[in-house]
Structures are given as C-alpha cells and as structure tokens.
GROMACS .gro file of C-alpha atoms in nm:
model
  321
    1UNK     CA    1  -2.852   0.560   4.630
    2UNK     CA    2  -2.621   0.610   4.330
    3UNK     CA    3  -2.253   0.521   4.393
    4UNK     CA    4  -2.011   0.814   4.373
    5UNK     CA    5  -1.772   0.799   4.078
    6UNK     CA    6  -1.411   0.696   4.163
    7UNK     CA    7  -1.160   0.974   4.203
    8UNK     CA    8  -0.939   1.050   3.907
    9UNK     CA    9  -0.617   0.910   4.050
   10UNK     CA   10  -0.796   0.593   4.163
   11UNK     CA   11  -0.913   0.556   3.797
   12UNK     CA   12  -0.552   0.594   3.689
   13UNK     CA   13  -0.442   0.322   3.936
   14UNK     CA   14  -0.720   0.089   3.815
   15UNK     CA   15  -0.620   0.110   3.452
   16UNK     CA   16  -0.248   0.078   3.529
   17UNK     CA   17  -0.326  -0.247   3.714
   18UNK     CA   18  -0.542  -0.375   3.430
   19UNK     CA   19  -0.255  -0.324   3.200
   20UNK     CA   20  -0.019  -0.501   3.444
   21UNK     CA   21   0.226  -0.211   3.481
   22UNK     CA   22   0.469  -0.238   3.766
   23UNK     CA   23   0.402  -0.077   4.104
   24UNK     CA   24   0.698   0.158   4.046
   25UNK     CA   25   0.539   0.277   3.724
   26UNK     CA   26   0.208   0.327   3.905
   27UNK     CA   27   0.375   0.542   4.171
   28UNK     CA   28   0.558   0.745   3.915
   29UNK     CA   29   0.251   0.809   3.694
   30UNK     CA   30   0.029   0.909   3.986
   31UNK     CA   31   0.306   1.142   4.114
   32UNK     CA   32   0.337   1.327   3.780
   33UNK     CA   33  -0.032   1.352   3.720
   34UNK     CA   34  -0.080   1.501   4.062
   35UNK     CA   35   0.201   1.741   3.995
   36UNK     CA   36   0.042   1.841   3.664
   37UNK     CA   37  -0.295   1.913   3.829
   38UNK     CA   38  -0.141   2.111   4.115
   39UNK     CA   39   0.070   2.316   3.878
   40UNK     CA   40  -0.251   2.433   3.708
   41UNK     CA   41  -0.416   2.527   4.036
   42UNK     CA   42  -0.617   2.200   4.057
   43UNK     CA   43  -0.799   2.240   3.731
   44UNK     CA   44  -0.944   1.917   3.607
   45UNK     CA   45  -0.744   1.766   3.322
   46UNK     CA   46  -1.064   1.747   3.111
   47UNK     CA   47  -1.054   2.135   3.100
   48UNK     CA   48  -0.701   2.135   2.980
   49UNK     CA   49  -0.497   1.999   2.680
   50UNK     CA   50  -0.179   2.039   2.484
   51UNK     CA   51  -0.108   2.401   2.575
   52UNK     CA   52  -0.126   2.322   2.952
   53UNK     CA   53   0.090   2.013   2.905
   54UNK     CA   54   0.356   2.218   2.718
   55UNK     CA   55   0.353   2.480   2.985
   56UNK     CA   56   0.406   2.218   3.255
   57UNK     CA   57   0.693   2.054   3.065
   58UNK     CA   58   0.855   2.395   3.005
   59UNK     CA   59   0.841   2.467   3.374
   60UNK     CA   60   1.013   2.137   3.452
   61UNK     CA   61   1.286   2.213   3.202
   62UNK     CA   62   1.340   2.584   3.261
   63UNK     CA   63   1.262   2.631   3.628
   64UNK     CA   64   1.338   2.297   3.784
   65UNK     CA   65   1.619   2.200   3.534
   66UNK     CA   66   1.511   1.837   3.531
   67UNK     CA   67   1.689   1.588   3.308
   68UNK     CA   68   1.544   1.499   2.973
   69UNK     CA   69   1.456   1.148   3.095
   70UNK     CA   70   1.261   1.300   3.390
   71UNK     CA   71   1.080   1.534   3.163
   72UNK     CA   72   0.980   1.250   2.932
   73UNK     CA   73   0.867   1.041   3.223
   74UNK     CA   74   0.628   1.319   3.319
   75UNK     CA   75   0.520   1.342   2.957
   76UNK     CA   76   0.446   0.972   2.946
   77UNK     CA   77   0.237   0.985   3.264
   78UNK     CA   78   0.021   1.273   3.136
   79UNK     CA   79  -0.023   1.120   2.791
   80UNK     CA   80  -0.134   0.798   2.961
   81UNK     CA   81  -0.398   0.998   3.161
   82UNK     CA   82  -0.547   1.157   2.847
   83UNK     CA   83  -0.530   0.852   2.622
   84UNK     CA   84  -0.617   0.568   2.856
   85UNK     CA   85  -0.825   0.731   3.135
   86UNK     CA   86  -0.992   1.037   2.989
   87UNK     CA   87  -1.001   0.918   2.622
   88UNK     CA   88  -0.928   1.270   2.524
   89UNK     CA   89  -0.719   1.403   2.236
   90UNK     CA   90  -0.438   1.644   2.350
   91UNK     CA   91  -0.442   1.820   2.013
   92UNK     CA   92  -0.063   1.821   1.974
   93UNK     CA   93   0.205   1.602   1.820
   94UNK     CA   94   0.354   1.422   2.124
   95UNK     CA   95   0.698   1.371   1.967
   96UNK     CA   96   0.725   1.746   1.915
   97UNK     CA   97   0.729   1.811   2.294
   98UNK     CA   98   0.939   1.508   2.384
   99UNK     CA   99   1.277   1.609   2.522
  100UNK     CA  100   1.582   1.489   2.335
  101UNK     CA  101   1.799   1.279   2.563
  102UNK     CA  102   2.167   1.342   2.561
  103UNK     CA  103   2.383   1.059   2.435
  104UNK     CA  104   2.627   0.935   2.693
  105UNK     CA  105   2.870   0.648   2.732
  106UNK     CA  106   2.808   0.426   3.031
  107UNK     CA  107   3.069   0.380   3.303
  108UNK     CA  108   3.238   0.041   3.260
  109UNK     CA  109   3.467  -0.140   3.504
  110UNK     CA  110   3.758  -0.350   3.390
  111UNK     CA  111   3.737  -0.720   3.472
  112UNK     CA  112   3.991  -0.675   3.752
  113UNK     CA  113   3.793  -0.371   3.893
  114UNK     CA  114   3.462  -0.570   3.889
  115UNK     CA  115   3.622  -0.866   4.072
  116UNK     CA  116   3.783  -0.632   4.317
  117UNK     CA  117   3.453  -0.477   4.409
  118UNK     CA  118   3.281  -0.819   4.441
  119UNK     CA  119   3.559  -0.939   4.677
  120UNK     CA  120   3.489  -0.648   4.909
  121UNK     CA  121   3.133  -0.776   4.952
  122UNK     CA  122   2.990  -1.074   5.131
  123UNK     CA  123   2.674  -1.269   5.183
  124UNK     CA  124   2.357  -1.224   4.983
  125UNK     CA  125   2.463  -0.885   4.843
  126UNK     CA  126   2.780  -1.033   4.692
  127UNK     CA  127   2.567  -1.312   4.533
  128UNK     CA  128   2.331  -1.057   4.375
  129UNK     CA  129   2.615  -0.853   4.229
  130UNK     CA  130   2.779  -1.173   4.091
  131UNK     CA  131   2.458  -1.229   3.900
  132UNK     CA  132   2.444  -0.864   3.783
  133UNK     CA  133   2.797  -0.898   3.639
  134UNK     CA  134   2.803  -1.269   3.554
  135UNK     CA  135   2.458  -1.286   3.392
  136UNK     CA  136   2.396  -0.930   3.276
  137UNK     CA  137   2.084  -0.884   3.479
  138UNK     CA  138   1.918  -0.553   3.561
  139UNK     CA  139   1.880  -0.490   3.932
  140UNK     CA  140   1.502  -0.551   3.936
  141UNK     CA  141   1.548  -0.871   3.730
  142UNK     CA  142   1.788  -1.014   3.991
  143UNK     CA  143   1.574  -0.916   4.287
  144UNK     CA  144   1.261  -1.055   4.135
  145UNK     CA  145   1.408  -1.394   4.041
  146UNK     CA  146   1.182  -1.685   4.153
  147UNK     CA  147   1.312  -2.030   4.251
  148UNK     CA  148   1.152  -2.181   3.935
  149UNK     CA  149   1.359  -1.944   3.717
  150UNK     CA  150   1.698  -2.095   3.822
  151UNK     CA  151   1.789  -2.394   3.606
  152UNK     CA  152   2.101  -2.554   3.748
  153UNK     CA  153   2.087  -2.848   3.500
  154UNK     CA  154   2.091  -2.617   3.199
  155UNK     CA  155   2.312  -2.366   3.376
  156UNK     CA  156   2.080  -2.077   3.285
  157UNK     CA  157   1.841  -1.816   3.428
  158UNK     CA  158   1.500  -1.746   3.288
  159UNK     CA  159   1.424  -1.375   3.315
  160UNK     CA  160   1.048  -1.329   3.298
  161UNK     CA  161   0.844  -1.016   3.228
  162UNK     CA  162   1.150  -0.799   3.209
  163UNK     CA  163   1.163  -0.447   3.072
  164UNK     CA  164   0.897  -0.414   2.800
  165UNK     CA  165   0.713  -0.723   2.922
  166UNK     CA  166   0.958  -0.961   2.740
  167UNK     CA  167   1.124  -1.273   2.883
  168UNK     CA  168   1.460  -1.419   2.796
  169UNK     CA  169   1.721  -1.682   2.887
  170UNK     CA  170   2.067  -1.586   3.007
  171UNK     CA  171   2.365  -1.772   3.149
  172UNK     CA  172   2.412  -1.889   3.508
  173UNK     CA  173   2.789  -1.861   3.582
  174UNK     CA  174   2.941  -2.191   3.685
  175UNK     CA  175   3.137  -2.011   3.962
  176UNK     CA  176   2.817  -1.901   4.127
  177UNK     CA  177   2.625  -2.235   4.127
  178UNK     CA  178   2.750  -2.380   4.452
  179UNK     CA  179   2.701  -2.060   4.643
  180UNK     CA  180   2.353  -2.012   4.495
  181UNK     CA  181   2.254  -2.378   4.591
  182UNK     CA  182   2.365  -2.312   4.951
  183UNK     CA  183   2.180  -1.985   4.955
  184UNK     CA  184   1.860  -2.147   4.835
  185UNK     CA  185   1.886  -2.412   5.104
  186UNK     CA  186   1.874  -2.132   5.363
  187UNK     CA  187   1.584  -1.965   5.183
  188UNK     CA  188   1.391  -2.287   5.184
  189UNK     CA  189   1.435  -2.323   5.563
  190UNK     CA  190   1.315  -1.963   5.604
  191UNK     CA  191   1.013  -2.033   5.387
  192UNK     CA  192   0.923  -2.336   5.592
  193UNK     CA  193   0.941  -2.128   5.912
  194UNK     CA  194   0.714  -1.867   5.756
  195UNK     CA  195   0.462  -2.141   5.665
  196UNK     CA  196   0.476  -2.279   6.017
  197UNK     CA  197   0.381  -1.939   6.145
  198UNK     CA  198   0.086  -1.896   5.909
  199UNK     CA  199   0.267  -1.683   5.650
  200UNK     CA  200   0.475  -1.803   5.351
  201UNK     CA  201   0.274  -1.640   5.072
  202UNK     CA  202   0.440  -1.435   4.804
  203UNK     CA  203   0.309  -1.181   4.547
  204UNK     CA  204   0.210  -1.351   4.219
  205UNK     CA  205   0.179  -1.144   3.899
  206UNK     CA  206  -0.121  -1.123   3.663
  207UNK     CA  207  -0.398  -1.257   3.890
  208UNK     CA  208  -0.219  -1.594   3.924
  209UNK     CA  209  -0.331  -1.602   4.288
  210UNK     CA  210  -0.690  -1.642   4.174
  211UNK     CA  211  -0.603  -1.890   3.903
  212UNK     CA  212  -0.381  -2.105   4.123
  213UNK     CA  213  -0.510  -2.046   4.480
  214UNK     CA  214  -0.225  -2.224   4.663
  215UNK     CA  215   0.061  -2.125   4.431
  216UNK     CA  216   0.158  -1.821   4.639
  217UNK     CA  217   0.286  -2.058   4.918
  218UNK     CA  218   0.460  -2.305   4.686
  219UNK     CA  219   0.836  -2.326   4.707
  220UNK     CA  220   0.895  -2.271   4.331
  221UNK     CA  221   0.724  -1.934   4.333
  222UNK     CA  222   0.929  -1.788   4.621
  223UNK     CA  223   1.183  -1.512   4.557
  224UNK     CA  224   1.548  -1.621   4.529
  225UNK     CA  225   1.643  -1.319   4.737
  226UNK     CA  226   1.371  -1.270   4.998
  227UNK     CA  227   1.367  -0.973   5.236
  228UNK     CA  228   1.471  -1.038   5.598
  229UNK     CA  229   1.142  -0.898   5.718
  230UNK     CA  230   0.771  -0.892   5.642
  231UNK     CA  231   0.601  -0.595   5.485
  232UNK     CA  232   0.254  -0.491   5.387
  233UNK     CA  233   0.179  -0.513   5.012
  234UNK     CA  234   0.070  -0.164   4.901
  235UNK     CA  235  -0.183  -0.298   4.650
  236UNK     CA  236  -0.342  -0.594   4.829
  237UNK     CA  237  -0.280  -0.490   5.194
  238UNK     CA  238  -0.153  -0.849   5.268
  239UNK     CA  239   0.144  -0.883   5.502
  240UNK     CA  240   0.403  -1.103   5.337
  241UNK     CA  241   0.772  -1.142   5.269
  242UNK     CA  242   0.875  -0.951   4.953
  243UNK     CA  243   1.214  -0.959   4.781
  244UNK     CA  244   1.525  -0.766   4.899
  245UNK     CA  245   1.501  -0.385   4.869
  246UNK     CA  246   1.746  -0.222   4.634
  247UNK     CA  247   1.851   0.045   4.881
  248UNK     CA  248   2.056  -0.201   5.088
  249UNK     CA  249   2.232  -0.333   4.786
  250UNK     CA  250   2.312   0.017   4.665
  251UNK     CA  251   2.472   0.107   4.998
  252UNK     CA  252   2.679  -0.218   4.995
  253UNK     CA  253   2.809  -0.145   4.646
  254UNK     CA  254   2.913   0.211   4.740
  255UNK     CA  255   3.106   0.084   5.046
  256UNK     CA  256   3.273  -0.194   4.835
  257UNK     CA  257   3.380   0.053   4.568
  258UNK     CA  258   3.538   0.284   4.823
  259UNK     CA  259   3.703  -0.016   4.990
  260UNK     CA  260   3.841  -0.136   4.654
  261UNK     CA  261   3.988   0.214   4.592
  262UNK     CA  262   3.809   0.259   4.257
  263UNK     CA  263   3.754   0.616   4.160
  264UNK     CA  264   3.457   0.569   3.926
  265UNK     CA  265   3.093   0.632   3.968
  266UNK     CA  266   2.964   0.278   4.014
  267UNK     CA  267   2.607   0.167   4.063
  268UNK     CA  268   2.413  -0.157   4.020
  269UNK     CA  269   2.375  -0.103   3.644
  270UNK     CA  270   2.747  -0.061   3.598
  271UNK     CA  271   2.788  -0.434   3.634
  272UNK     CA  272   2.541  -0.505   3.347
  273UNK     CA  273   2.732  -0.254   3.130
  274UNK     CA  274   3.057  -0.429   3.218
  275UNK     CA  275   2.908  -0.766   3.140
  276UNK     CA  276   2.816  -0.654   2.785
  277UNK     CA  277   3.147  -0.475   2.720
  278UNK     CA  278   3.360  -0.766   2.837
  279UNK     CA  279   3.164  -1.016   2.616
  280UNK     CA  280   3.234  -0.800   2.314
  281UNK     CA  281   3.594  -0.759   2.416
  282UNK     CA  282   3.614  -1.138   2.419
  283UNK     CA  283   3.492  -1.163   2.064
  284UNK     CA  284   3.127  -1.260   2.116
  285UNK     CA  285   2.880  -1.159   1.840
  286UNK     CA  286   2.678  -0.848   1.910
  287UNK     CA  287   2.353  -1.025   1.830
  288UNK     CA  288   2.429  -1.287   2.099
  289UNK     CA  289   2.501  -1.009   2.350
  290UNK     CA  290   2.174  -0.838   2.242
  291UNK     CA  291   1.978  -1.153   2.318
  292UNK     CA  292   2.152  -1.201   2.657
  293UNK     CA  293   2.073  -0.843   2.758
  294UNK     CA  294   1.718  -0.852   2.632
  295UNK     CA  295   1.749  -0.549   2.411
  296UNK     CA  296   1.463  -0.520   2.143
  297UNK     CA  297   1.690  -0.319   1.912
  298UNK     CA  298   2.052  -0.396   1.831
  299UNK     CA  299   2.109  -0.015   1.827
  300UNK     CA  300   2.077  -0.019   2.205
  301UNK     CA  301   2.349  -0.285   2.234
  302UNK     CA  302   2.568  -0.086   1.992
  303UNK     CA  303   2.648   0.162   2.267
  304UNK     CA  304   2.895  -0.088   2.404
  305UNK     CA  305   3.094  -0.085   2.080
  306UNK     CA  306   3.139   0.286   2.137
  307UNK     CA  307   3.260   0.213   2.493
  308UNK     CA  308   3.518  -0.025   2.345
  309UNK     CA  309   3.642   0.246   2.112
  310UNK     CA  310   3.677   0.523   2.370
  311UNK     CA  311   3.983   0.736   2.332
  312UNK     CA  312   3.951   0.870   1.975
  313UNK     CA  313   3.808   0.553   1.814
  314UNK     CA  314   4.107   0.342   1.947
  315UNK     CA  315   4.345   0.571   1.739
  316UNK     CA  316   4.690   0.611   1.899
  317UNK     CA  317   4.768   0.961   2.013
  318UNK     CA  318   5.059   1.131   1.826
  319UNK     CA  319   5.214   1.191   2.168
  320UNK     CA  320   5.244   0.813   2.212
  321UNK     CA  321   5.405   0.743   1.871
   0.00000   0.00000   0.00000
C-alpha cells in the first residue's frame, strides 16, 4: 500500500527543522501560512501566486491595520512556502510588496533609572536583567545561555547561534560574577536531583543528541536559567526541564518599573538599548559596540547615535539661551 503524502503544513515543519530555524519561527510561519490558505477559502497554494499574496497582504494592512513588521513576517512565511516547499515562482518582485517599516528611536533608560529598576527586582529575574543591561544580551540569548558559555576566568559570555545564526563574545560584568556563581551552584544541585529521578536531559541543537548520546545530561550543556518545572518538548515529545519562560520575566520587569516610579515604556529589550547607548556615551568606539551587540551591519548600531542626539541634534533651544 502506497504511503499517503505528508500534509502541506507538516512539509513546512520538516523543512524548517532541516534548516534549523527556531521553534518560534516554526510556529510563526505555520500560523501565517494557515491564515493565507483560510483567507482564500482553503485553496491550495499551488493554485495561487503573486496576486493572491498581494491580496492577503493588502487585507492585513487595510482591514486589520497590522504593523509593517507583522505584515513582513507574514510575507516571509508565505515566500518560504513557495520557495522552499512548493518550489514555485510567485511571479512578482518580493521587495515591491514588502512593507516599509517606520523608523523609530528606541526607549532608553538613564544609568540611574536602569539601576533603580534592577534594585526593585530579586532572585533569578534580577540576575537575568543584570545580564541584559550589563552584557547587552537579547532576552532569548540570556535565557538560552548554557553553563559552558559562561567563562569566569576570561570574564566573558559566549553567545551562540544568536539572531542570524551568528555567535559572538561579550563581557561578563564583574559585579555579577559572585551572584552568578552562587546561582549556578543551586542549578547544579537541581540538575543532580533531576538525574536522581531519571530526568536531567536538556534540549540540544542541531542533532547533537544523536552525535553525542549522553551530552544532554552533562552539566556543561544545562541551561544557566532553568525552568522551575518540567514541560513536554513540542518537537520531540520528551518531558524535560527547559529554560525560564519569558512571560514571568516580563511581568517582573513591569512590576519593578512601576515600583521605581519610572514613566517610560520599558521591556526586556530596553536594557539592551540602554547598554549600547551608555557605552557610546562613555566614549567607546561604535565598531566595538557593534561587535558586542552582534549586529551584522554598523548601520543598525548607528540608531544609538541618534538616541544620543535626541532633542534637536543636541542643539540648545533658544528658550534656554
């Protein structure tokens, strides 16, 4: 009996995993492809093309008023479907339908404000935020840190497979080292308890579980910030301890911002913005800041020079003369 062909969305998942895209990207792409198909009354994408894609993007912009970044996310998902899964030409210039993102200046805290927020926090969440601000990490980079990526001797963190699949080295603040060492001692005890109960495995990227069969239980591969509970891996189905979920940290930051009396819209990424801005304010070279942030293009880092110049390019108002 001939095997039935895999469903389209399962084919999408297969190729995403072959390309080692993150689980979050997988969820996003599958969501938008499903939305695209449903919008066109469940027609198969093979029967559609550029005109249907443009109609869907227009609906998102005009009827649903989505942001340009959201519209482009949908575009990327559908282009992935046609290029990588269906191997079909859409028949349009992709850049011509890509939404132009508005240029904005990120919210930045002063050094005093950043420290005030951190002081309103405690425990593991405070430690994570100290790394966001003190090392310039993205939220996912901090949560996905492994024990082997913390180098106390060199006073640095190795950020692996970050945005764009790149890795980099950034600083480990001296003021965090003692607290981080104490934290890791507790994590090691927790890991040993998990091993004693028959658990203790952790997700390994890029099929390393097959290459190194016992590495998933090794101490060096454990997450620096493990979750306080077990969960089922959505891809493998294995029950294991993953890293902290971002939702708890987001709530803790919001509470700390309110307690500190700061009237700015502050999120996890605000601390990374503040890290870059304060380094530039202290006279560090923009190329150095670029490397620490992991930006491919210095133009991305240049946004923080505009933050420094807010208020009419640093020109004094005539009212203040």
